[in-house]
Short mmCIF file of C-alpha atoms in Angstrom, two decimals:
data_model
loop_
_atom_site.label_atom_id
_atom_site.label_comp_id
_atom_site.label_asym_id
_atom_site.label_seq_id
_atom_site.Cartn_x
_atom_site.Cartn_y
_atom_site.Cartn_z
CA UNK A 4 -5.74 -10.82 -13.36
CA UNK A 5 -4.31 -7.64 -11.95
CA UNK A 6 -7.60 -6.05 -11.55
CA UNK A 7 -8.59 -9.24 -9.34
CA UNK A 8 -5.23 -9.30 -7.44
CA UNK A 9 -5.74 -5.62 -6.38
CA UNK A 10 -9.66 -6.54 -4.88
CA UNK A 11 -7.80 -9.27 -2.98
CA UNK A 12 -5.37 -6.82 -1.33
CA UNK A 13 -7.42 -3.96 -0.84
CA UNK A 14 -10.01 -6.53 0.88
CA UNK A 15 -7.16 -8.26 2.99
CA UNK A 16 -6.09 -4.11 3.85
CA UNK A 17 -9.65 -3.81 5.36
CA UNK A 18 -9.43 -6.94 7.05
CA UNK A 19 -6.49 -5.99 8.58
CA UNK A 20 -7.39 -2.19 9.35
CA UNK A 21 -10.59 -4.05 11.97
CA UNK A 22 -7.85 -5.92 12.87
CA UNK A 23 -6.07 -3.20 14.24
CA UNK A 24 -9.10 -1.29 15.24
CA UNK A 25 -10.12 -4.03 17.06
CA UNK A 26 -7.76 -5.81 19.01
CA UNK A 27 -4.23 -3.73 18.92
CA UNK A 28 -3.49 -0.16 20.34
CA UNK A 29 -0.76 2.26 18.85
CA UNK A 30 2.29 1.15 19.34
CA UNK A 31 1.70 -2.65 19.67
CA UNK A 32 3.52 -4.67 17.08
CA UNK A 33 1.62 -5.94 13.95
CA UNK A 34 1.71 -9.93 13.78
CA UNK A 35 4.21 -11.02 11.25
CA UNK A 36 3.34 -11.23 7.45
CA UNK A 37 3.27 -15.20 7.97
CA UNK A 38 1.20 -15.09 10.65
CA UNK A 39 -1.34 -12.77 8.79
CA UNK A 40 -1.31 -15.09 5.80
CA UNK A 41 -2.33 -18.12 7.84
CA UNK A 42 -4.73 -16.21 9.68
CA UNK A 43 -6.54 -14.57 7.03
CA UNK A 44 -5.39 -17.58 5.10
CA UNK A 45 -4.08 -15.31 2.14
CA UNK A 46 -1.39 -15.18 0.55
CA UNK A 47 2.00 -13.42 1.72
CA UNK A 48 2.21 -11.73 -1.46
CA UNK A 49 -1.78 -10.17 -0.47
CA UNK A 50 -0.15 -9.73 2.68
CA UNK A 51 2.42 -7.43 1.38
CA UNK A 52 0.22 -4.92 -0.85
CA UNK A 53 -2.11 -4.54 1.99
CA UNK A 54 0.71 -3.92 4.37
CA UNK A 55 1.71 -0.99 1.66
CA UNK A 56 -1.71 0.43 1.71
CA UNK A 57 -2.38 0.90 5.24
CA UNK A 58 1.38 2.47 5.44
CA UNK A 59 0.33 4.68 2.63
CA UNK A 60 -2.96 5.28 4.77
CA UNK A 61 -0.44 6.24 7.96
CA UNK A 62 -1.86 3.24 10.29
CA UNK A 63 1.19 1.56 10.31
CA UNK A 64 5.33 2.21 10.63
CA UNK A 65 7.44 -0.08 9.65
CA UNK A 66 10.82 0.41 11.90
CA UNK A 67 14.01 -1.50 10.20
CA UNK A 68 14.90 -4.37 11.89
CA UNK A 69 12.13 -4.54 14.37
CA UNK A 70 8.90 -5.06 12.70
CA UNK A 71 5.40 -2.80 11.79
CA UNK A 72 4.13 -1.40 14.48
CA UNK A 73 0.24 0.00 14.75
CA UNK A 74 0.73 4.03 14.63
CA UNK A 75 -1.49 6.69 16.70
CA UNK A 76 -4.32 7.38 14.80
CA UNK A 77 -4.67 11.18 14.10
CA UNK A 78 -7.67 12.91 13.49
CA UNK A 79 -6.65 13.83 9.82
CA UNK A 80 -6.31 10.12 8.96
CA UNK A 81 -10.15 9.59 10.52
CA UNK A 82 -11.90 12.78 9.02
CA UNK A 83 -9.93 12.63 5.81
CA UNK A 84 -8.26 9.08 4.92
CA UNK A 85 -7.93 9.31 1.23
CA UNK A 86 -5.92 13.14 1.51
CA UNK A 87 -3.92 11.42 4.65
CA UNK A 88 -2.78 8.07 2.18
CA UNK A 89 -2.13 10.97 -0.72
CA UNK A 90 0.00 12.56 1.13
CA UNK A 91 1.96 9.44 2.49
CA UNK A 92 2.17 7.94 -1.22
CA UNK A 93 3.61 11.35 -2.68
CA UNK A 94 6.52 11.27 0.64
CA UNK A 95 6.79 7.44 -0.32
CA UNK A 96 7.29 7.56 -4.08
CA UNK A 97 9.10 10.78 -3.95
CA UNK A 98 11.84 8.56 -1.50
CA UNK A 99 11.64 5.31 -3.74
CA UNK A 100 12.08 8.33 -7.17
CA UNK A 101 15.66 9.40 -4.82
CA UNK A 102 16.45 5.80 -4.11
CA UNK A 103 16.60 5.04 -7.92
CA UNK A 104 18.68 8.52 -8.40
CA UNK A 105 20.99 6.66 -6.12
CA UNK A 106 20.66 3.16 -7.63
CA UNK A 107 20.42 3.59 -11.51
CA UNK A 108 22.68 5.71 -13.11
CA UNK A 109 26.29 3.86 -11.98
CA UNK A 110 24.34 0.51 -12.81
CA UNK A 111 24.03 2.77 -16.38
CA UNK A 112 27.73 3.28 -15.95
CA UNK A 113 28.49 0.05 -15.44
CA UNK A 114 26.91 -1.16 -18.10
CA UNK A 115 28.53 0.72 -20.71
CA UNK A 116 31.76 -0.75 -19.91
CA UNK A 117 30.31 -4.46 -18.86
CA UNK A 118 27.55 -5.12 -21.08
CA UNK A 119 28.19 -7.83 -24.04
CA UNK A 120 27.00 -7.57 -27.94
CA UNK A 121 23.67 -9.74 -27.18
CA UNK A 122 22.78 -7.70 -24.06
CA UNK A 123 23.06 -4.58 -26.45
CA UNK A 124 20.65 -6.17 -28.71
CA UNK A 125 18.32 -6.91 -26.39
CA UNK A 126 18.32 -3.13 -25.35
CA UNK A 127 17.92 -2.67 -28.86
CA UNK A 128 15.03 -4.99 -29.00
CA UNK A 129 13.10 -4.47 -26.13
CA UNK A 130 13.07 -0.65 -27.11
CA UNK A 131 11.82 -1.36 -30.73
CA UNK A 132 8.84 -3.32 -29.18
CA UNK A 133 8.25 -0.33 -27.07
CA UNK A 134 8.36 1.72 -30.28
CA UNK A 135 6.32 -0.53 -31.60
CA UNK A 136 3.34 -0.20 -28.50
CA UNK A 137 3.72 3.41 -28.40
CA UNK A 138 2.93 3.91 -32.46
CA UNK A 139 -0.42 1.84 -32.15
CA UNK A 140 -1.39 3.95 -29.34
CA UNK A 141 -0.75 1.66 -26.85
CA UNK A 142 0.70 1.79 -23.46
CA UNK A 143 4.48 0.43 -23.11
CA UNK A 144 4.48 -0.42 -19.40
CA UNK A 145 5.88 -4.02 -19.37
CA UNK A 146 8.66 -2.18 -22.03
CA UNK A 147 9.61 0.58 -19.92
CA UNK A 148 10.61 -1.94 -16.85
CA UNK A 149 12.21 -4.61 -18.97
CA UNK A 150 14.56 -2.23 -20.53
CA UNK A 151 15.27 -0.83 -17.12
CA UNK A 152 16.06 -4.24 -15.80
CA UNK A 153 18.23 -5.69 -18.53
CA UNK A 154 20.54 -2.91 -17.67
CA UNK A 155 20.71 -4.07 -14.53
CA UNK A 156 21.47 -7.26 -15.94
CA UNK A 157 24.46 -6.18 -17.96
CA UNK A 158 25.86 -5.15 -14.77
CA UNK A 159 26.46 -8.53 -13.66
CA UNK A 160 25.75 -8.42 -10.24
CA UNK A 161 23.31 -10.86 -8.68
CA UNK A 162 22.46 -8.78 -5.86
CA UNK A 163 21.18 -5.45 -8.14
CA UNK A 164 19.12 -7.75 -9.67
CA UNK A 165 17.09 -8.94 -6.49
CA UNK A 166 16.75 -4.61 -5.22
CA UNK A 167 15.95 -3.95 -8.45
CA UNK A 168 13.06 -6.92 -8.57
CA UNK A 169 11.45 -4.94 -5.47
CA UNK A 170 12.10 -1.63 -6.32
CA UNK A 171 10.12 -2.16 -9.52
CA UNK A 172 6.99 -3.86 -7.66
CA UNK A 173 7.19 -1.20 -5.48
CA UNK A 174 7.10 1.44 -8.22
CA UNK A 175 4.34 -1.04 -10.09
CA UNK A 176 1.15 1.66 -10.26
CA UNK A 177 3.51 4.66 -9.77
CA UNK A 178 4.85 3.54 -13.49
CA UNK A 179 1.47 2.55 -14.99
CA UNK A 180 -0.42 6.03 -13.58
CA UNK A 181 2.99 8.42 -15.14
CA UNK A 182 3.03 6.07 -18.69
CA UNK A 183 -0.88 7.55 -19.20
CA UNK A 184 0.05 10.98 -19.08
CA UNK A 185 0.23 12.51 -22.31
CA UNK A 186 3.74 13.03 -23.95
CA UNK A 187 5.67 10.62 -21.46
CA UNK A 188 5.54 7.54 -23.10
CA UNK A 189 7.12 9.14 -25.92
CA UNK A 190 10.06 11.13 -23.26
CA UNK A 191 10.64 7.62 -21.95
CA UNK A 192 11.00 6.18 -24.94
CA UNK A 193 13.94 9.28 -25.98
CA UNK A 194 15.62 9.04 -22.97
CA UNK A 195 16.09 5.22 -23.11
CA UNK A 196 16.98 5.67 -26.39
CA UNK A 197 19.96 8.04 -24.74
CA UNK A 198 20.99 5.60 -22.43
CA UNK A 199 21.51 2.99 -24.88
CA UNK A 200 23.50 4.94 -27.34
CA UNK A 201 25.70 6.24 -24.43
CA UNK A 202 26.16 2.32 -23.38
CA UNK A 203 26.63 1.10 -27.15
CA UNK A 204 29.71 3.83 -26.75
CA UNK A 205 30.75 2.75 -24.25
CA UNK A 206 30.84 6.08 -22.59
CA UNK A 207 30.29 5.02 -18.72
CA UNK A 208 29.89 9.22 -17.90
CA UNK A 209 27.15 9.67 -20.77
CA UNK A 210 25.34 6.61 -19.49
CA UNK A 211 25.36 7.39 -15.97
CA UNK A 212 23.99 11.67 -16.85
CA UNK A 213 21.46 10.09 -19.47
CA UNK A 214 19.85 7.62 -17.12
CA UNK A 215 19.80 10.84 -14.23
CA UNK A 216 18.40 12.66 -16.68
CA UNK A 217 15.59 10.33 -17.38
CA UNK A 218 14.52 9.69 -13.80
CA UNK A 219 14.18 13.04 -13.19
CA UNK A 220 12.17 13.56 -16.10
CA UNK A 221 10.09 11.12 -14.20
CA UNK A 222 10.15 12.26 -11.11
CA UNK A 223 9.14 15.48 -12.36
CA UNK A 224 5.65 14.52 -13.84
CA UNK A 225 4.83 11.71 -11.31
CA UNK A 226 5.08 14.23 -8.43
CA UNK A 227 2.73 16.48 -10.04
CA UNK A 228 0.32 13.75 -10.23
CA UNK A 229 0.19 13.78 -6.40
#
């Protein structure tokens, strides 16, 4: 299924890219994400992830509040595409890696002081099934986000919940590339384990450091993978 969703979007990405080549000029404004879907007649969703990859690529800007707009094509991004996306993908995940610096640990914080005995257990639970994964070898990547989310959950705010949904699909490959390197499963799996014991104390200050801790533990072997 993912495998199949990814041809989709990396086909729609192409479409798009002739698009541009085609029939815009840097600086014009892309159509909006609705108007590609019914065009290409896609989904939005394909939409999206193919909007991502031509950013990544450095064909397209996307200005707040005004829309994507076609960028000038430089000679780097012709002669070498795939070093011109790296190096927009490191800038981009190194700024989404900050944004959860910035998000994460007072949600931590705020959990230790807000979350109730069944949202402790399912900490508890959904870290013993990632235990579980990680000691037949396999790869806890569904894990690793739930546990991340049901702190945001104990937080009790509505609105987390719906950054955190797109923060995470934005981090979606960024998470399963770091969870194959060797040894990180395992640091993942320690530093939730801090988190949780800081929040089962109730100690909002241990919570908040431990989760800090752990992202830049992340931060610091995802960036060398770029």
């Amino acid at each position: 299924m993912i495998v199949r969703r990814k041809k989709v979007h990396a086909e729609v990405a192409k479409q798009i890219e002739r698009l541009i080549l085609k029939r815009l000029e840097p600086g014009d404004k892309l159509p909006s994400q609705g108007e590609l879907a019914e065009m290409l007649q896609v989904s939005r969703g394909s939409i999206r992830d193919a909007i991502r990859d031509l950013e990544l690529m450095g064909l397209i800007e996307r200005r707040q509040g005004a829309g994507t707009f076609i960028r000038e094509i430089s000679a780097e991004s012709l002669v070498n595409p795939s070093a011109n996306a790296l190096k927009h993908q490191r800038k981009l995940v190194s700024e989404l890696l900050d944004f959860r610096k910035m998000l994460e640990p007072p949600l931590a914080a705020r959990a230790a002081t807000h979350a109730s005995p069944d949202e402790i257990s399912e900490m508890e639970e959904i870290l013993q099934r990632q235990e579980g994964k990680l000691s037949h070898g396999e790869v806890a990547i569904a894990e690793d986000a739930e546990f991340h989310y049901s702190i945001a959950l104990a937080s009790g705010n509505s609105i987390v919940l719906k950054v955190l949904d797109i923060l995470m699909d934005l981090l979606r490959d960024t998470r399963e590339l770091s969870l194959q390197v060797e040894g990180r499963p395992q640091k993942s799996l320690a530093g939730h384990r801090r988190i949780l014991a800081a929040i089962k104390r109730q100690d909002a200050e241990a919570a908040k450091a431990a989760m800090r801790r752990h992202i830049e533990e992340v931060e610091e072997i995802v960036l060398e993978k770029f």
